[in-house]
Amino acid sequence: MFFHIVLERNMQLHPRHFGPHLRDKLVAKLMRDVEGTCSGRHGFVVAITGVEDIGKGLIREGTGFVTFPVKYQCVVFRPFKGEILEAVVTMVNKMGFFAEAGPVQIFVSNHLIPDDMEFQSGDMPNYTTSDGSVKIQRDSEVRLKIIGTRVDATEIFCIGTIKDDFLGVINDPGAAA
Amino acid sequence: MSGEEEENAAELKIGDEFLKAKCLMNCEVALILDRKYEQLQQMSEDPTNQVSQVFEKSLQYVKRFSRYKNPDAVRQVREYPSSLKQLVSIDNNLIMMILCVLGNLCPETVEEAIAMVPSIRSKGRAHDDEAIEKMLNDLAMIKKFE
């Protein structure tokens, strides 16, 4: 889910930036440093929407760099276990399929795809029900539930399922064409 | 973190910092990111170089999965909890979280809504089927008249 959250960060600024535009320099650096990063705790930082407060700078001994505590508001995307969301299928293989919900990758193993769906290989690999009415292939939109997350320092990876009530394909690009 | 193991969005158990934060519907994120993208466009010729991959992917995603396109409709959904408060005895942020999930997924039936957010009627929250149905209808109305 997306959140609007206030985060804090200690920013180090080189003395050459000191002057009337110190604040602008600090904010520009904050955006460069933070936007697009991912932490296990807060998820993906999508965009900074505002700076709430810049605290008093502290000169670091020996280097001349100054550390400013900066409080900023940002939009983050953080997937949670148990969350249900919609995603776009990016790759299908016999192990299962990968889907993307914004910045996060979600893998759905074939054990977590309903049993009546069979893998069909070919140039457009897909999972299809025996009567052919439902098909999961690249670019399909699916609704899935996140059942596990693996978090490391710079990435979040999710395991999902579509083997539950009200989950599965919501839009099949093949059917529309 | 020991709390990491405990988190479960189905029961609205998420980290403290997220409980205090404001959750956003996809359509709201689309409005925010679109605005920001426009600003970047004004500042430089080629904004695609400026934005991160995370930004780009998020923008694509929220545009694809936005249920409400019109900012007025988004506002109506956002203000909706004030009328909901009599029905549920949980704090505003949790209501908003339920509403965000419902606003993102737009379930049509009460069973579907309960499958999406099981905590919508867990014990202690006097949320009967009728109340849920009313809520779904109200949300559908906002969507219809946007």
PDB file of C-alpha atoms in Angstrom:
ATOM      1  CA  MET A   1       0.000   0.000   0.000  1.00  0.00           C
ATOM      2  CA  PHE A   2       1.087   3.580  -0.555  1.00  0.00           C
ATOM      3  CA  PHE A   3       1.597   5.822   2.458  1.00  0.00           C
ATOM      4  CA  HIS A   4       2.305   9.446   3.048  1.00  0.00           C
ATOM      5  CA  ILE A   5       4.804   9.408   5.855  1.00  0.00           C
ATOM      6  CA  VAL A   6       7.207  11.715   7.643  1.00  0.00           C
ATOM      7  CA  LEU A   7      10.786  10.483   7.744  1.00  0.00           C
ATOM      8  CA  GLU A   8      13.973  11.875   9.161  1.00  0.00           C
ATOM      9  CA  ARG A   9      17.471  11.788   7.790  1.00  0.00           C
ATOM     10  CA  ASN A  10      20.805  13.255   8.699  1.00  0.00           C
ATOM     11  CA  MET A  11      22.200  14.997   5.673  1.00  0.00           C
ATOM     12  CA  GLN A  12      25.868  15.810   5.267  1.00  0.00           C
ATOM     13  CA  LEU A  13      26.633  18.899   3.268  1.00  0.00           C
ATOM     14  CA  HIS A  14      29.952  20.061   1.914  1.00  0.00           C
ATOM     15  CA  PRO A  15      30.963  23.556   3.046  1.00  0.00           C
ATOM     16  CA  ARG A  16      31.147  24.776  -0.588  1.00  0.00           C
ATOM     17  CA  HIS A  17      27.325  24.797  -0.634  1.00  0.00           C
ATOM     18  CA  PHE A  18      27.037  27.200   2.267  1.00  0.00           C
ATOM     19  CA  GLY A  19      25.432  30.464   1.247  1.00  0.00           C
ATOM     20  CA  PRO A  20      22.052  31.946   0.504  1.00  0.00           C
ATOM     21  CA  HIS A  21      20.860  28.788  -1.295  1.00  0.00           C
ATOM     22  CA  LEU A  22      21.830  26.366   1.412  1.00  0.00           C
ATOM     23  CA  ARG A  23      18.292  25.142   1.899  1.00  0.00           C
ATOM     24  CA  ASP A  24      17.729  24.533  -1.812  1.00  0.00           C
ATOM     25  CA  LYS A  25      20.993  22.660  -2.082  1.00  0.00           C
ATOM     26  CA  LEU A  26      20.038  20.540   0.895  1.00  0.00           C
ATOM     27  CA  VAL A  27      16.601  19.702  -0.518  1.00  0.00           C
ATOM     28  CA  ALA A  28      18.020  18.889  -3.953  1.00  0.00           C
ATOM     29  CA  LYS A  29      20.569  16.583  -2.373  1.00  0.00           C
ATOM     30  CA  LEU A  30      17.875  14.965  -0.258  1.00  0.00           C
ATOM     31  CA  MET A  31      15.846  14.179  -3.366  1.00  0.00           C
ATOM     32  CA  ARG A  32      18.864  12.766  -5.175  1.00  0.00           C
ATOM     33  CA  ASP A  33      19.840  10.631  -2.201  1.00  0.00           C
ATOM     34  CA  VAL A  34      16.474   9.347  -1.102  1.00  0.00           C
ATOM     35  CA  GLU A  35      14.063   9.105  -4.024  1.00  0.00           C
ATOM     36  CA  GLY A  36      14.064   5.697  -5.603  1.00  0.00           C
ATOM     37  CA  THR A  37      15.718   3.971  -2.670  1.00  0.00           C
ATOM     38  CA  CYS A  38      14.240   1.121  -0.736  1.00  0.00           C
ATOM     39  CA  SER A  39      14.586   0.152   2.890  1.00  0.00           C
ATOM     40  CA  GLY A  40      13.116  -2.875   4.534  1.00  0.00           C
ATOM     41  CA  ARG A  41      11.527  -0.773   7.202  1.00  0.00           C
ATOM     42  CA  HIS A  42       9.767   1.871   5.172  1.00  0.00           C
ATOM     43  CA  GLY A  43       9.620   0.336   1.733  1.00  0.00           C
ATOM     44  CA  PHE A  44      10.261   2.167  -1.507  1.00  0.00           C
ATOM     45  CA  VAL A  45      10.561   5.932  -1.342  1.00  0.00           C
ATOM     46  CA  VAL A  46       8.659   7.036  -4.435  1.00  0.00           C
ATOM     47  CA  ALA A  47       8.669  10.808  -4.158  1.00  0.00           C
ATOM     48  CA  ILE A  48       9.409  13.539  -1.643  1.00  0.00           C
ATOM     49  CA  THR A  49       6.460  15.874  -1.337  1.00  0.00           C
ATOM     50  CA  GLY A  50       7.735  18.396   1.149  1.00  0.00           C
ATOM     51  CA  VAL A  51      10.345  19.278   3.731  1.00  0.00           C
ATOM     52  CA  GLU A  52       8.915  19.847   7.185  1.00  0.00           C
ATOM     53  CA  ASP A  53      11.878  20.964   9.149  1.00  0.00           C
ATOM     54  CA  ILE A  54      15.610  21.373   8.861  1.00  0.00           C
ATOM     55  CA  GLY A  55      17.328  21.308  12.197  1.00  0.00           C
ATOM     56  CA  LYS A  56      20.473  23.030  13.328  1.00  0.00           C
ATOM     57  CA  GLY A  57      23.605  21.938  11.497  1.00  0.00           C
ATOM     58  CA  LEU A  58      26.468  20.384  13.331  1.00  0.00           C
ATOM     59  CA  ILE A  59      30.004  20.778  12.066  1.00  0.00           C
ATOM     60  CA  ARG A  60      31.839  17.470  11.915  1.00  0.00           C
ATOM     61  CA  GLU A  61      35.216  17.557  13.410  1.00  0.00           C
ATOM     62  CA  GLY A  62      38.083  17.145  11.024  1.00  0.00           C
ATOM     63  CA  THR A  63      36.149  17.312   7.756  1.00  0.00           C
ATOM     64  CA  GLY A  64      34.254  20.589   7.766  1.00  0.00           C
ATOM     65  CA  PHE A  65      31.125  18.797   6.584  1.00  0.00           C
ATOM     66  CA  VAL A  66      27.963  19.839   8.351  1.00  0.00           C
ATOM     67  CA  THR A  67      25.251  17.397   9.375  1.00  0.00           C
ATOM     68  CA  PHE A  68      21.671  18.632   9.225  1.00  0.00           C
ATOM     69  CA  PRO A  69      18.764  16.629  10.612  1.00  0.00           C
ATOM     70  CA  VAL A  70      16.026  16.924   7.971  1.00  0.00           C
ATOM     71  CA  LYS A  71      12.386  15.953   8.431  1.00  0.00           C
ATOM     72  CA  TYR A  72      10.588  15.366   5.175  1.00  0.00           C
ATOM     73  CA  GLN A  73       7.272  14.050   3.913  1.00  0.00           C
ATOM     74  CA  CYS A  74       7.288  11.458   1.220  1.00  0.00           C
ATOM     75  CA  VAL A  75       5.177   8.918  -0.582  1.00  0.00           C
ATOM     76  CA  VAL A  76       6.360   5.390   0.144  1.00  0.00           C
ATOM     77  CA  PHE A  77       5.207   2.061  -1.177  1.00  0.00           C
ATOM     78  CA  ARG A  78       5.373  -0.719   1.372  1.00  0.00           C
ATOM     79  CA  PRO A  79       3.965  -4.182   0.734  1.00  0.00           C
ATOM     80  CA  PHE A  80       2.629  -6.051   3.752  1.00  0.00           C
ATOM     81  CA  LYS A  81       2.020  -9.694   4.393  1.00  0.00           C
ATOM     82  CA  GLY A  82      -1.701 -10.395   4.062  1.00  0.00           C
ATOM     83  CA  GLU A  83      -2.287  -7.420   1.826  1.00  0.00           C
ATOM     84  CA  ILE A  84      -4.411  -7.872  -1.267  1.00  0.00           C
ATOM     85  CA  LEU A  85      -3.500  -5.834  -4.307  1.00  0.00           C
ATOM     86  CA  GLU A  86      -3.621  -5.776  -8.050  1.00  0.00           C
ATOM     87  CA  ALA A  87      -0.556  -6.424 -10.168  1.00  0.00           C
ATOM     88  CA  VAL A  88       0.543  -6.823 -13.768  1.00  0.00           C
ATOM     89  CA  VAL A  89       2.018 -10.145 -14.872  1.00  0.00           C
ATOM     90  CA  THR A  90       5.528  -9.687 -16.273  1.00  0.00           C
ATOM     91  CA  MET A  91       6.776 -13.212 -16.812  1.00  0.00           C
ATOM     92  CA  VAL A  92       5.237 -16.685 -16.898  1.00  0.00           C
ATOM     93  CA  ASN A  93       7.163 -19.957 -16.619  1.00  0.00           C
ATOM     94  CA  LYS A  94       6.542 -23.466 -15.410  1.00  0.00           C
ATOM     95  CA  MET A  95       7.558 -22.583 -11.871  1.00  0.00           C
ATOM     96  CA  GLY A  96       4.854 -19.939 -11.634  1.00  0.00           C
ATOM     97  CA  PHE A  97       4.650 -16.310 -12.640  1.00  0.00           C
ATOM     98  CA  PHE A  98       6.122 -12.942 -11.714  1.00  0.00           C
ATOM     99  CA  ALA A  99       3.956  -9.873 -11.342  1.00  0.00           C
ATOM    100  CA  GLU A 100       4.729  -6.237 -10.649  1.00  0.00           C
ATOM    101  CA  ALA A 101       2.829  -3.862  -8.416  1.00  0.00           C
ATOM    102  CA  GLY A 102       4.545  -0.541  -8.816  1.00  0.00           C
ATOM    103  CA  PRO A 103       8.184  -0.948  -7.815  1.00  0.00           C
ATOM    104  CA  VAL A 104       7.776  -4.328  -6.158  1.00  0.00           C
ATOM    105  CA  GLN A 105       8.144  -7.762  -7.736  1.00  0.00           C
ATOM    106  CA  ILE A 106       5.834 -10.544  -6.617  1.00  0.00           C
ATOM    107  CA  PHE A 107       6.348 -14.209  -7.391  1.00  0.00           C
ATOM    108  CA  VAL A 108       3.376 -16.574  -7.467  1.00  0.00           C
ATOM    109  CA  SER A 109       4.521 -20.193  -7.423  1.00  0.00           C
ATOM    110  CA  ASN A 110       2.532 -22.780  -9.365  1.00  0.00           C
ATOM    111  CA  HIS A 111       1.548 -24.353  -6.026  1.00  0.00           C
ATOM    112  CA  LEU A 112      -0.310 -21.144  -5.284  1.00  0.00           C
ATOM    113  CA  ILE A 113      -2.135 -21.033  -8.588  1.00  0.00           C
ATOM    114  CA  PRO A 114      -5.521 -22.815  -8.537  1.00  0.00           C
ATOM    115  CA  ASP A 115      -5.162 -26.528  -9.339  1.00  0.00           C
ATOM    116  CA  ASP A 116      -7.429 -26.353 -12.366  1.00  0.00           C
ATOM    117  CA  MET A 117      -5.018 -24.038 -14.162  1.00  0.00           C
ATOM    118  CA  GLU A 118      -2.384 -25.776 -16.299  1.00  0.00           C
ATOM    119  CA  PHE A 119       0.858 -24.401 -17.634  1.00  0.00           C
ATOM    120  CA  GLN A 120       0.995 -24.100 -21.433  1.00  0.00           C
ATOM    121  CA  SER A 121       4.381 -23.485 -22.994  1.00  0.00           C
ATOM    122  CA  GLY A 122       4.913 -21.755 -26.321  1.00  0.00           C
ATOM    123  CA  ASP A 123       5.964 -18.317 -27.446  1.00  0.00           C
ATOM    124  CA  MET A 124       3.324 -16.863 -25.100  1.00  0.00           C
ATOM    125  CA  PRO A 125       3.591 -19.132 -22.064  1.00  0.00           C
ATOM    126  CA  ASN A 126       0.485 -19.032 -19.904  1.00  0.00           C
ATOM    127  CA  TYR A 127      -1.643 -20.711 -17.270  1.00  0.00           C
ATOM    128  CA  THR A 128      -5.076 -21.702 -18.541  1.00  0.00           C
ATOM    129  CA  THR A 129      -8.099 -23.432 -17.047  1.00  0.00           C
ATOM    130  CA  SER A 130      -9.124 -26.695 -18.708  1.00  0.00           C
ATOM    131  CA  ASP A 131     -12.084 -25.020 -20.439  1.00  0.00           C
ATOM    132  CA  GLY A 132      -9.866 -22.157 -21.610  1.00  0.00           C
ATOM    133  CA  SER A 133     -12.074 -19.475 -20.053  1.00  0.00           C
ATOM    134  CA  VAL A 134      -9.383 -17.985 -17.822  1.00  0.00           C
ATOM    135  CA  LYS A 135      -5.851 -17.339 -18.947  1.00  0.00           C
ATOM    136  CA  ILE A 136      -2.861 -15.800 -17.173  1.00  0.00           C
ATOM    137  CA  GLN A 137      -0.151 -14.557 -19.479  1.00  0.00           C
ATOM    138  CA  ARG A 138       2.220 -11.634 -19.789  1.00  0.00           C
ATOM    139  CA  ASP A 139       0.410  -8.319 -19.255  1.00  0.00           C
ATOM    140  CA  SER A 140      -2.616  -9.894 -17.570  1.00  0.00           C
ATOM    141  CA  GLU A 141      -3.912  -8.011 -14.567  1.00  0.00           C
ATOM    142  CA  VAL A 142      -4.292 -10.180 -11.500  1.00  0.00           C
ATOM    143  CA  ARG A 143      -5.507  -9.617  -8.003  1.00  0.00           C
ATOM    144  CA  LEU A 144      -3.282 -11.428  -5.530  1.00  0.00           C
ATOM    145  CA  LYS A 145      -2.580 -11.739  -1.856  1.00  0.00           C
ATOM    146  CA  ILE A 146       0.917 -11.285  -0.454  1.00  0.00           C
ATOM    147  CA  ILE A 147       1.765 -14.187   1.830  1.00  0.00           C
ATOM    148  CA  GLY A 148       5.407 -13.509   2.445  1.00  0.00           C
ATOM    149  CA  THR A 149       7.967 -10.776   2.084  1.00  0.00           C
ATOM    150  CA  ARG A 150      11.717 -11.029   1.967  1.00  0.00           C
ATOM    151  CA  VAL A 151      13.399  -7.858   2.948  1.00  0.00           C
ATOM    152  CA  ASP A 152      17.022  -7.053   2.528  1.00  0.00           C
ATOM    153  CA  ALA A 153      18.825  -3.762   2.827  1.00  0.00           C
ATOM    154  CA  THR A 154      17.949  -2.435  -0.601  1.00  0.00           C
ATOM    155  CA  GLU A 155      15.141  -4.577  -1.927  1.00  0.00           C
ATOM    156  CA  ILE A 156      11.792  -6.042  -1.015  1.00  0.00           C
ATOM    157  CA  PHE A 157      10.638  -9.187  -2.689  1.00  0.00           C
ATOM    158  CA  CYS A 158       7.213 -10.743  -2.243  1.00  0.00           C
ATOM    159  CA  ILE A 159       5.586 -14.137  -2.570  1.00  0.00           C
ATOM    160  CA  GLY A 160       1.925 -14.067  -3.500  1.00  0.00           C
ATOM    161  CA  THR A 161      -1.007 -16.408  -3.985  1.00  0.00           C
ATOM    162  CA  ILE A 162      -4.079 -16.402  -6.181  1.00  0.00           C
ATOM    163  CA  LYS A 163      -5.460 -19.569  -4.612  1.00  0.00           C
ATOM    164  CA  ASP A 164      -8.138 -17.946  -2.503  1.00  0.00           C
ATOM    165  CA  ASP A 165     -11.599 -16.476  -2.824  1.00  0.00           C
ATOM    166  CA  PHE A 166     -11.926 -13.432  -5.053  1.00  0.00           C
ATOM    167  CA  LEU A 167      -8.351 -13.616  -6.270  1.00  0.00           C
ATOM    168  CA  GLY A 168      -7.116 -14.213  -9.794  1.00  0.00           C
ATOM    169  CA  VAL A 169      -7.300 -12.602 -13.218  1.00  0.00           C
ATOM    170  CA  ILE A 170      -9.203  -9.328 -13.408  1.00  0.00           C
ATOM    171  CA  ASN A 171      -8.341  -8.377 -16.957  1.00  0.00           C
ATOM    172  CA  ASP A 172      -7.049 -10.571 -19.719  1.00  0.00           C
ATOM    173  CA  PRO A 173      -5.373  -8.696 -22.571  1.00  0.00           C
ATOM    174  CA  GLY A 174      -5.803 -11.689 -24.894  1.00  0.00           C
ATOM    175  CA  ALA A 175      -9.561 -11.785 -24.432  1.00  0.00           C
ATOM    176  CA  ALA A 176      -9.975  -8.098 -25.159  1.00  0.00           C
ATOM    177  CA  ALA A 177      -7.952  -8.214 -28.363  1.00  0.00           C
TER     178      ALA A 177
ATOM    179  CA  MET B   1      13.000  -6.330  14.546  1.00  0.00           C
ATOM    180  CA  SER B   2      10.696  -8.658  16.407  1.00  0.00           C
ATOM    181  CA  GLY B   3       7.650  -6.778  15.193  1.00  0.00           C
ATOM    182  CA  GLU B   4       8.489  -7.705  11.629  1.00  0.00           C
ATOM    183  CA  GLU B   5       7.239 -11.254  12.089  1.00  0.00           C
ATOM    184  CA  GLU B   6       3.938 -10.121  13.476  1.00  0.00           C
ATOM    185  CA  GLU B   7       2.788  -7.890  10.701  1.00  0.00           C
ATOM    186  CA  ASN B   8      -0.330  -8.877   8.856  1.00  0.00           C
ATOM    187  CA  ALA B   9      -2.283  -6.443   6.756  1.00  0.00           C
ATOM    188  CA  ALA B  10      -5.352  -8.672   6.815  1.00  0.00           C
ATOM    189  CA  GLU B  11      -5.693  -7.976  10.527  1.00  0.00           C
ATOM    190  CA  LEU B  12      -4.456  -4.413  10.074  1.00  0.00           C
ATOM    191  CA  LYS B  13      -1.356  -5.264  12.045  1.00  0.00           C
ATOM    192  CA  ILE B  14       1.336  -3.098  10.598  1.00  0.00           C
ATOM    193  CA  GLY B  15       4.251  -1.229  12.026  1.00  0.00           C
ATOM    194  CA  ASP B  16       3.648   1.671  14.383  1.00  0.00           C
ATOM    195  CA  GLU B  17       5.107   4.237  12.040  1.00  0.00           C
ATOM    196  CA  PHE B  18       2.641   3.208   9.336  1.00  0.00           C
ATOM    197  CA  LEU B  19      -0.304   3.370  11.692  1.00  0.00           C
ATOM    198  CA  LYS B  20       0.568   7.003  12.278  1.00  0.00           C
ATOM    199  CA  ALA B  21       1.190   7.668   8.610  1.00  0.00           C
ATOM    200  CA  LYS B  22      -1.547   8.442   6.168  1.00  0.00           C
ATOM    201  CA  CYS B  23      -2.339   5.693   3.729  1.00  0.00           C
ATOM    202  CA  LEU B  24      -3.103   6.656   0.178  1.00  0.00           C
ATOM    203  CA  MET B  25      -5.332   5.228  -2.482  1.00  0.00           C
ATOM    204  CA  ASN B  26      -3.822   4.538  -5.889  1.00  0.00           C
ATOM    205  CA  CYS B  27      -5.769   7.428  -7.377  1.00  0.00           C
ATOM    206  CA  GLU B  28      -4.352   9.837  -4.797  1.00  0.00           C
ATOM    207  CA  VAL B  29      -0.840   8.673  -5.508  1.00  0.00           C
ATOM    208  CA  ALA B  30      -1.526   9.209  -9.208  1.00  0.00           C
ATOM    209  CA  LEU B  31      -2.531  12.822  -8.506  1.00  0.00           C
ATOM    210  CA  ILE B  32       0.565  13.481  -6.411  1.00  0.00           C
ATOM    211  CA  LEU B  33       3.024  11.866  -8.812  1.00  0.00           C
ATOM    212  CA  ASP B  34       1.433  13.485 -11.846  1.00  0.00           C
ATOM    213  CA  ARG B  35       1.807  16.899 -10.241  1.00  0.00           C
ATOM    214  CA  LYS B  36       5.408  16.211  -9.366  1.00  0.00           C
ATOM    215  CA  TYR B  37       6.154  14.951 -12.863  1.00  0.00           C
ATOM    216  CA  GLU B  38       4.717  18.143 -14.338  1.00  0.00           C
ATOM    217  CA  GLN B  39       6.899  20.232 -12.062  1.00  0.00           C
ATOM    218  CA  LEU B  40       9.979  18.338 -13.168  1.00  0.00           C
ATOM    219  CA  GLN B  41       8.931  18.784 -16.766  1.00  0.00           C
ATOM    220  CA  GLN B  42       8.848  22.541 -16.321  1.00  0.00           C
ATOM    221  CA  MET B  43      12.287  22.566 -14.777  1.00  0.00           C
ATOM    222  CA  SER B  44      14.051  20.528 -17.419  1.00  0.00           C
ATOM    223  CA  GLU B  45      13.537  19.459 -21.009  1.00  0.00           C
ATOM    224  CA  ASP B  46      13.784  15.777 -20.437  1.00  0.00           C
ATOM    225  CA  PRO B  47      12.191  14.714 -17.145  1.00  0.00           C
ATOM    226  CA  THR B  48      12.611  11.012 -17.883  1.00  0.00           C
ATOM    227  CA  ASN B  49      16.264  11.401 -16.950  1.00  0.00           C
ATOM    228  CA  GLN B  50      15.356  13.017 -13.670  1.00  0.00           C
ATOM    229  CA  VAL B  51      12.992  10.465 -12.189  1.00  0.00           C
ATOM    230  CA  SER B  52      13.982   7.212 -10.606  1.00  0.00           C
ATOM    231  CA  GLN B  53      12.845   3.848 -11.843  1.00  0.00           C
ATOM    232  CA  VAL B  54      10.780   3.469  -8.696  1.00  0.00           C
ATOM    233  CA  PHE B  55       8.949   6.705  -9.508  1.00  0.00           C
ATOM    234  CA  GLU B  56       8.320   5.694 -13.088  1.00  0.00           C
ATOM    235  CA  LYS B  57       7.053   2.232 -12.209  1.00  0.00           C
ATOM    236  CA  SER B  58       4.833   3.568  -9.452  1.00  0.00           C
ATOM    237  CA  LEU B  59       3.326   6.181 -11.738  1.00  0.00           C
ATOM    238  CA  GLN B  60       2.565   3.599 -14.403  1.00  0.00           C
ATOM    239  CA  TYR B  61       1.082   1.291 -11.828  1.00  0.00           C
ATOM    240  CA  VAL B  62      -1.194   3.799 -10.122  1.00  0.00           C
ATOM    241  CA  LYS B  63      -2.404   5.141 -13.450  1.00  0.00           C
ATOM    242  CA  ARG B  64      -3.320   1.658 -14.544  1.00  0.00           C
ATOM    243  CA  PHE B  65      -5.100   0.783 -11.315  1.00  0.00           C
ATOM    244  CA  SER B  66      -6.813   4.039 -10.360  1.00  0.00           C
ATOM    245  CA  ARG B  67     -10.510   3.545  -9.760  1.00  0.00           C
ATOM    246  CA  TYR B  68     -11.399   7.184  -9.304  1.00  0.00           C
ATOM    247  CA  LYS B  69     -10.086   9.528 -11.952  1.00  0.00           C
ATOM    248  CA  ASN B  70     -11.616  12.765 -10.819  1.00  0.00           C
ATOM    249  CA  PRO B  71      -9.985  14.684  -7.912  1.00  0.00           C
ATOM    250  CA  ASP B  72     -13.412  15.597  -6.535  1.00  0.00           C
ATOM    251  CA  ALA B  73     -14.402  11.964  -6.279  1.00  0.00           C
ATOM    252  CA  VAL B  74     -11.130  11.208  -4.525  1.00  0.00           C
ATOM    253  CA  ARG B  75     -11.879  13.942  -2.010  1.00  0.00           C
ATOM    254  CA  GLN B  76     -15.348  12.561  -1.390  1.00  0.00           C
ATOM    255  CA  VAL B  77     -13.936   9.128  -0.627  1.00  0.00           C
ATOM    256  CA  ARG B  78     -11.359  10.683   1.662  1.00  0.00           C
ATOM    257  CA  GLU B  79     -14.015  12.601   3.584  1.00  0.00           C
ATOM    258  CA  TYR B  80     -16.314   9.641   3.750  1.00  0.00           C
ATOM    259  CA  PRO B  81     -15.089   8.244   7.115  1.00  0.00           C
ATOM    260  CA  SER B  82     -16.700  11.110   8.999  1.00  0.00           C
ATOM    261  CA  SER B  83     -20.050   9.587   8.144  1.00  0.00           C
ATOM    262  CA  LEU B  84     -18.714   6.140   8.905  1.00  0.00           C
ATOM    263  CA  LYS B  85     -17.537   6.802  12.388  1.00  0.00           C
ATOM    264  CA  GLN B  86     -20.809   5.945  14.069  1.00  0.00           C
ATOM    265  CA  LEU B  87     -20.585   2.477  12.596  1.00  0.00           C
ATOM    266  CA  VAL B  88     -17.134   1.471  13.714  1.00  0.00           C
ATOM    267  CA  SER B  89     -15.351   1.896  16.965  1.00  0.00           C
ATOM    268  CA  ILE B  90     -11.808   2.084  15.701  1.00  0.00           C
ATOM    269  CA  ASP B  91      -9.642   5.055  15.157  1.00  0.00           C
ATOM    270  CA  ASN B  92      -9.740   7.147  12.075  1.00  0.00           C
ATOM    271  CA  ASN B  93      -6.509   5.905  10.577  1.00  0.00           C
ATOM    272  CA  LEU B  94      -7.644   2.309  10.560  1.00  0.00           C
ATOM    273  CA  ILE B  95     -10.930   3.270   8.945  1.00  0.00           C
ATOM    274  CA  MET B  96      -8.953   5.103   6.331  1.00  0.00           C
ATOM    275  CA  MET B  97      -6.846   2.032   5.760  1.00  0.00           C
ATOM    276  CA  ILE B  98      -9.916  -0.121   5.226  1.00  0.00           C
ATOM    277  CA  LEU B  99     -11.292   2.528   2.933  1.00  0.00           C
ATOM    278  CA  CYS B 100      -8.071   2.672   0.932  1.00  0.00           C
ATOM    279  CA  VAL B 101      -8.180  -1.051   0.304  1.00  0.00           C
ATOM    280  CA  LEU B 102     -11.830  -0.864  -0.671  1.00  0.00           C
ATOM    281  CA  GLY B 103     -11.151   2.194  -2.814  1.00  0.00           C
ATOM    282  CA  ASN B 104      -8.312   0.414  -4.606  1.00  0.00           C
ATOM    283  CA  LEU B 105     -10.062  -2.870  -5.206  1.00  0.00           C
ATOM    284  CA  CYS B 106     -13.711  -1.777  -5.428  1.00  0.00           C
ATOM    285  CA  PRO B 107     -15.314  -5.030  -4.260  1.00  0.00           C
ATOM    286  CA  GLU B 108     -18.930  -5.390  -5.351  1.00  0.00           C
ATOM    287  CA  THR B 109     -20.357  -7.724  -2.743  1.00  0.00           C
ATOM    288  CA  VAL B 110     -20.156  -7.921   1.033  1.00  0.00           C
ATOM    289  CA  GLU B 111     -18.434 -11.331   0.859  1.00  0.00           C
ATOM    290  CA  GLU B 112     -15.837  -9.933  -1.483  1.00  0.00           C
ATOM    291  CA  ALA B 113     -15.209  -6.957   0.792  1.00  0.00           C
ATOM    292  CA  ILE B 114     -14.765  -9.255   3.784  1.00  0.00           C
ATOM    293  CA  ALA B 115     -12.339 -11.415   1.822  1.00  0.00           C
ATOM    294  CA  MET B 116     -10.345  -8.291   0.946  1.00  0.00           C
ATOM    295  CA  VAL B 117     -10.298  -6.831   4.477  1.00  0.00           C
ATOM    296  CA  PRO B 118     -11.175  -9.561   6.973  1.00  0.00           C
ATOM    297  CA  SER B 119     -10.819  -7.152   9.864  1.00  0.00           C
ATOM    298  CA  ILE B 120     -13.747  -5.172   8.547  1.00  0.00           C
ATOM    299  CA  ARG B 121     -15.928  -7.236  10.815  1.00  0.00           C
ATOM    300  CA  SER B 122     -13.673  -8.807  13.373  1.00  0.00           C
ATOM    301  CA  LYS B 123     -14.894  -8.903  16.902  1.00  0.00           C
ATOM    302  CA  GLY B 124     -15.348  -5.727  18.838  1.00  0.00           C
ATOM    303  CA  ARG B 125     -16.042  -3.729  15.720  1.00  0.00           C
ATOM    304  CA  ALA B 126     -19.775  -3.558  15.359  1.00  0.00           C
ATOM    305  CA  HIS B 127     -19.709  -3.908  11.647  1.00  0.00           C
ATOM    306  CA  ASP B 128     -22.605  -5.959  10.371  1.00  0.00           C
ATOM    307  CA  ASP B 129     -23.265  -6.957   6.797  1.00  0.00           C
ATOM    308  CA  GLU B 130     -25.785  -4.183   6.297  1.00  0.00           C
ATOM    309  CA  ALA B 131     -23.306  -1.539   7.345  1.00  0.00           C
ATOM    310  CA  ILE B 132     -20.703  -2.956   4.990  1.00  0.00           C
ATOM    311  CA  GLU B 133     -23.196  -3.074   2.170  1.00  0.00           C
ATOM    312  CA  LYS B 134     -24.156   0.516   2.767  1.00  0.00           C
ATOM    313  CA  MET B 135     -20.515   1.494   2.673  1.00  0.00           C
ATOM    314  CA  LEU B 136     -19.937  -0.345  -0.617  1.00  0.00           C
ATOM    315  CA  ASN B 137     -23.020   1.262  -2.106  1.00  0.00           C
ATOM    316  CA  ASP B 138     -21.915   4.714  -1.036  1.00  0.00           C
ATOM    317  CA  LEU B 139     -18.491   4.179  -2.573  1.00  0.00           C
ATOM    318  CA  ALA B 140     -20.040   2.865  -5.774  1.00  0.00           C
ATOM    319  CA  MET B 141     -22.238   5.975  -5.888  1.00  0.00           C
ATOM    320  CA  ILE B 142     -19.240   8.282  -5.650  1.00  0.00           C
ATOM    321  CA  LYS B 143     -17.618   6.373  -8.504  1.00  0.00           C
ATOM    322  CA  LYS B 144     -20.766   6.491 -10.586  1.00  0.00           C
ATOM    323  CA  PHE B 145     -21.230  10.233 -10.306  1.00  0.00           C
ATOM    324  CA  GLU B 146     -17.616  11.321 -10.680  1.00  0.00           C
TER     325      GLU B 146
END
